[in-house]
Short mmCIF file of C-alpha atoms in Angstrom, two decimals:
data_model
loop_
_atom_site.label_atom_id
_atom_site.label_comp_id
_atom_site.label_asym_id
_atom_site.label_seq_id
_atom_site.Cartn_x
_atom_site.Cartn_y
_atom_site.Cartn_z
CA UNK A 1 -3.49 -0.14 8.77
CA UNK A 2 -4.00 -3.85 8.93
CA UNK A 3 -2.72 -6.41 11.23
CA UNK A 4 -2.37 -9.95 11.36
CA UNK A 5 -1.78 -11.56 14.88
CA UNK A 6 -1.20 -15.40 14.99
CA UNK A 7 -1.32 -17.90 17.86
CA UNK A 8 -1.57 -21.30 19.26
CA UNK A 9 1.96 -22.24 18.17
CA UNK A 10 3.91 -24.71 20.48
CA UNK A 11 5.41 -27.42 21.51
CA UNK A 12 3.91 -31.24 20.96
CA UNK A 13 4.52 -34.42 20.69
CA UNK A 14 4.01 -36.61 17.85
CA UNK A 15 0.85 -37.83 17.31
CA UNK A 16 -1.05 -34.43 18.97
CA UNK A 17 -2.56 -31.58 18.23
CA UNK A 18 -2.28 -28.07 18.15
CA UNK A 19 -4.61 -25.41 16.70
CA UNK A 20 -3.15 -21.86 15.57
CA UNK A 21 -5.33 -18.68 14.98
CA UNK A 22 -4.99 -15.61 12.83
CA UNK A 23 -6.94 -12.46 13.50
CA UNK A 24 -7.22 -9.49 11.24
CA UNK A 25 -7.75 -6.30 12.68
CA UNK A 26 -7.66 -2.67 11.75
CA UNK A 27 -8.79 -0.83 8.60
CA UNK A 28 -10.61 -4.05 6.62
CA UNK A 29 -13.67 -3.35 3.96
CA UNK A 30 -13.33 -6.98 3.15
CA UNK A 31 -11.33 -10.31 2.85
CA UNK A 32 -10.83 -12.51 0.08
CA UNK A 33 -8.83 -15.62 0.46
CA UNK A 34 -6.71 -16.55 4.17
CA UNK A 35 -4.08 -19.10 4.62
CA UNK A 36 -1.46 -21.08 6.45
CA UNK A 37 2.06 -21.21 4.96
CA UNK A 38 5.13 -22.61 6.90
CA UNK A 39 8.71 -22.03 6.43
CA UNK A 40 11.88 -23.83 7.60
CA UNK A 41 14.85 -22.34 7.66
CA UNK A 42 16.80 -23.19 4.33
CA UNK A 43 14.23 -23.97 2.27
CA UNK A 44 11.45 -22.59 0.52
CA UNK A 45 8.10 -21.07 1.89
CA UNK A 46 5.39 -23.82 1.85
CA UNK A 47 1.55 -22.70 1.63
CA UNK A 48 -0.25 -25.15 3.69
CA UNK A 49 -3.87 -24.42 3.25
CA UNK A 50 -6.20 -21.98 1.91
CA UNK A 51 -9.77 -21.17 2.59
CA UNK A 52 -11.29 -18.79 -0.12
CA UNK A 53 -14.30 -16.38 0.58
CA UNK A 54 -16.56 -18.53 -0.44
CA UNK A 55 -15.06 -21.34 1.39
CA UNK A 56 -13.32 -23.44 -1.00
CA UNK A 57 -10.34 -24.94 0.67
CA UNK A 58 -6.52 -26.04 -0.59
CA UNK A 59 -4.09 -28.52 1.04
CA UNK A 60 -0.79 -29.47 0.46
CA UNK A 61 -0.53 -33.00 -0.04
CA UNK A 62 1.65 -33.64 3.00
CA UNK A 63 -1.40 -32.22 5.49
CA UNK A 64 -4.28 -33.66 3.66
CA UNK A 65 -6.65 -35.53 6.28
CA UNK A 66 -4.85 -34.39 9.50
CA UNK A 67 -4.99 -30.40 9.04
CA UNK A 68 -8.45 -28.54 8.36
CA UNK A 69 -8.56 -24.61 7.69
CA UNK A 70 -11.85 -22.58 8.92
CA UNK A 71 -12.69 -19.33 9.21
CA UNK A 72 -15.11 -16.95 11.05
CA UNK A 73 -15.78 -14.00 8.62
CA UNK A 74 -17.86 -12.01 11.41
CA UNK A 75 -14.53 -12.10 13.50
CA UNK A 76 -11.94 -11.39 10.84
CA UNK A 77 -10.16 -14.86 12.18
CA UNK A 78 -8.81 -17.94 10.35
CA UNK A 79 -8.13 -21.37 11.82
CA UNK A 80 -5.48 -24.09 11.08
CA UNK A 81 -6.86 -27.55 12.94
CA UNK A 82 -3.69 -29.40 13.21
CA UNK A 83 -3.58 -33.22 14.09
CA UNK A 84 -1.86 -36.24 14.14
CA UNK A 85 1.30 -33.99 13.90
CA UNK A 86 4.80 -35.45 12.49
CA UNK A 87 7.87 -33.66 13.38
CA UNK A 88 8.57 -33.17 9.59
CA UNK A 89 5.44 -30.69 10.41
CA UNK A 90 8.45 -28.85 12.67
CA UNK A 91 8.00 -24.95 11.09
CA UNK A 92 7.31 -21.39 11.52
CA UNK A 93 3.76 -21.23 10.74
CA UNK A 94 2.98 -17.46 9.08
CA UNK A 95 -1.12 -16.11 8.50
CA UNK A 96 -1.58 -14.88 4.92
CA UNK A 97 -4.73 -12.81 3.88
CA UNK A 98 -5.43 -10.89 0.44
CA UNK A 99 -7.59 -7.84 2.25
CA UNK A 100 -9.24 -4.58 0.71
CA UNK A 101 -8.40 -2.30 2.95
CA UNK A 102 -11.11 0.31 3.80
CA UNK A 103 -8.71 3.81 3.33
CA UNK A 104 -6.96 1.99 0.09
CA UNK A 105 -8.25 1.20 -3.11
CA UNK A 106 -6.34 -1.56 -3.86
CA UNK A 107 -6.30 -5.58 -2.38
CA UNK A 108 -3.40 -6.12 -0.21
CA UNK A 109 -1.25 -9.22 0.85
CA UNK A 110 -0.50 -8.88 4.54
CA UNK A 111 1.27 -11.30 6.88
CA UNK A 112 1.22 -12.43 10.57
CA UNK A 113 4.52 -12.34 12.30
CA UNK A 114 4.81 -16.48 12.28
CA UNK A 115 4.03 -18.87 14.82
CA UNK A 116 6.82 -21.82 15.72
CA UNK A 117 5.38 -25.46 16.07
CA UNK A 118 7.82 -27.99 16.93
CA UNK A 119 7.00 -31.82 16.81
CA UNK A 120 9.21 -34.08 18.91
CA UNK A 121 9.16 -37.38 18.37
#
């Protein structure tokens, strides 16, 4: 079985920083692409970055410049750098990783149980 595990969510003010990690644990042969997504309640799930295997990254337009997405393959972990937050940045913040799993054949999408971040302003 894998697991995602997020943390690092909070409370800030605007203008600071936060950073949130993901780790992937259990049965993993390999990863292929992690991400951030948010979601606020009543509207639609937002992906927020994306760091491919190779590590190509993807931003939404909103975070472009203030967030930065890393990961460490040898620990299984991905990173969202978060800065100069907004409160419009105000979300649950959920992992995502695409990961062949070493008992199953086929790639799988798993998610972490969400992280909130809260920007006052």
């Amino acid at each position: 079985q894998v697991q995602l595990v997020e943390s690092g969510g909070g409370l800030v003010q605007a203008g600071g920083s936060l950073r949130l990690s993901c780790v992937a644990s259990g049965s993993i042969f390999s990863i292929n692409s992690m991400a951030w997504y948010r979601h606020v309640l009543g509207k639609q799930r937002e992906l927020v970055a994306r760091v491919m295997s190779g590590g190509s990254t993807n931003y939404a337009d909103s975070v472009k410049g203030r967030f930065t997405i890393s990961r460490d393959n040898a620990k299984n972990t991905v990173y969202l750098q978060m800065s100069s937050l907004k409160p419009e940045d105000t979300a649950v913040y959920y992992c995502n990783a695409a990961i062949q799993s070493s008992h199953f054949s086929q790639l799988g999408i798993y998610w972490g149980q969400g992280t909130q971040v809260t920007v006052s302003s």
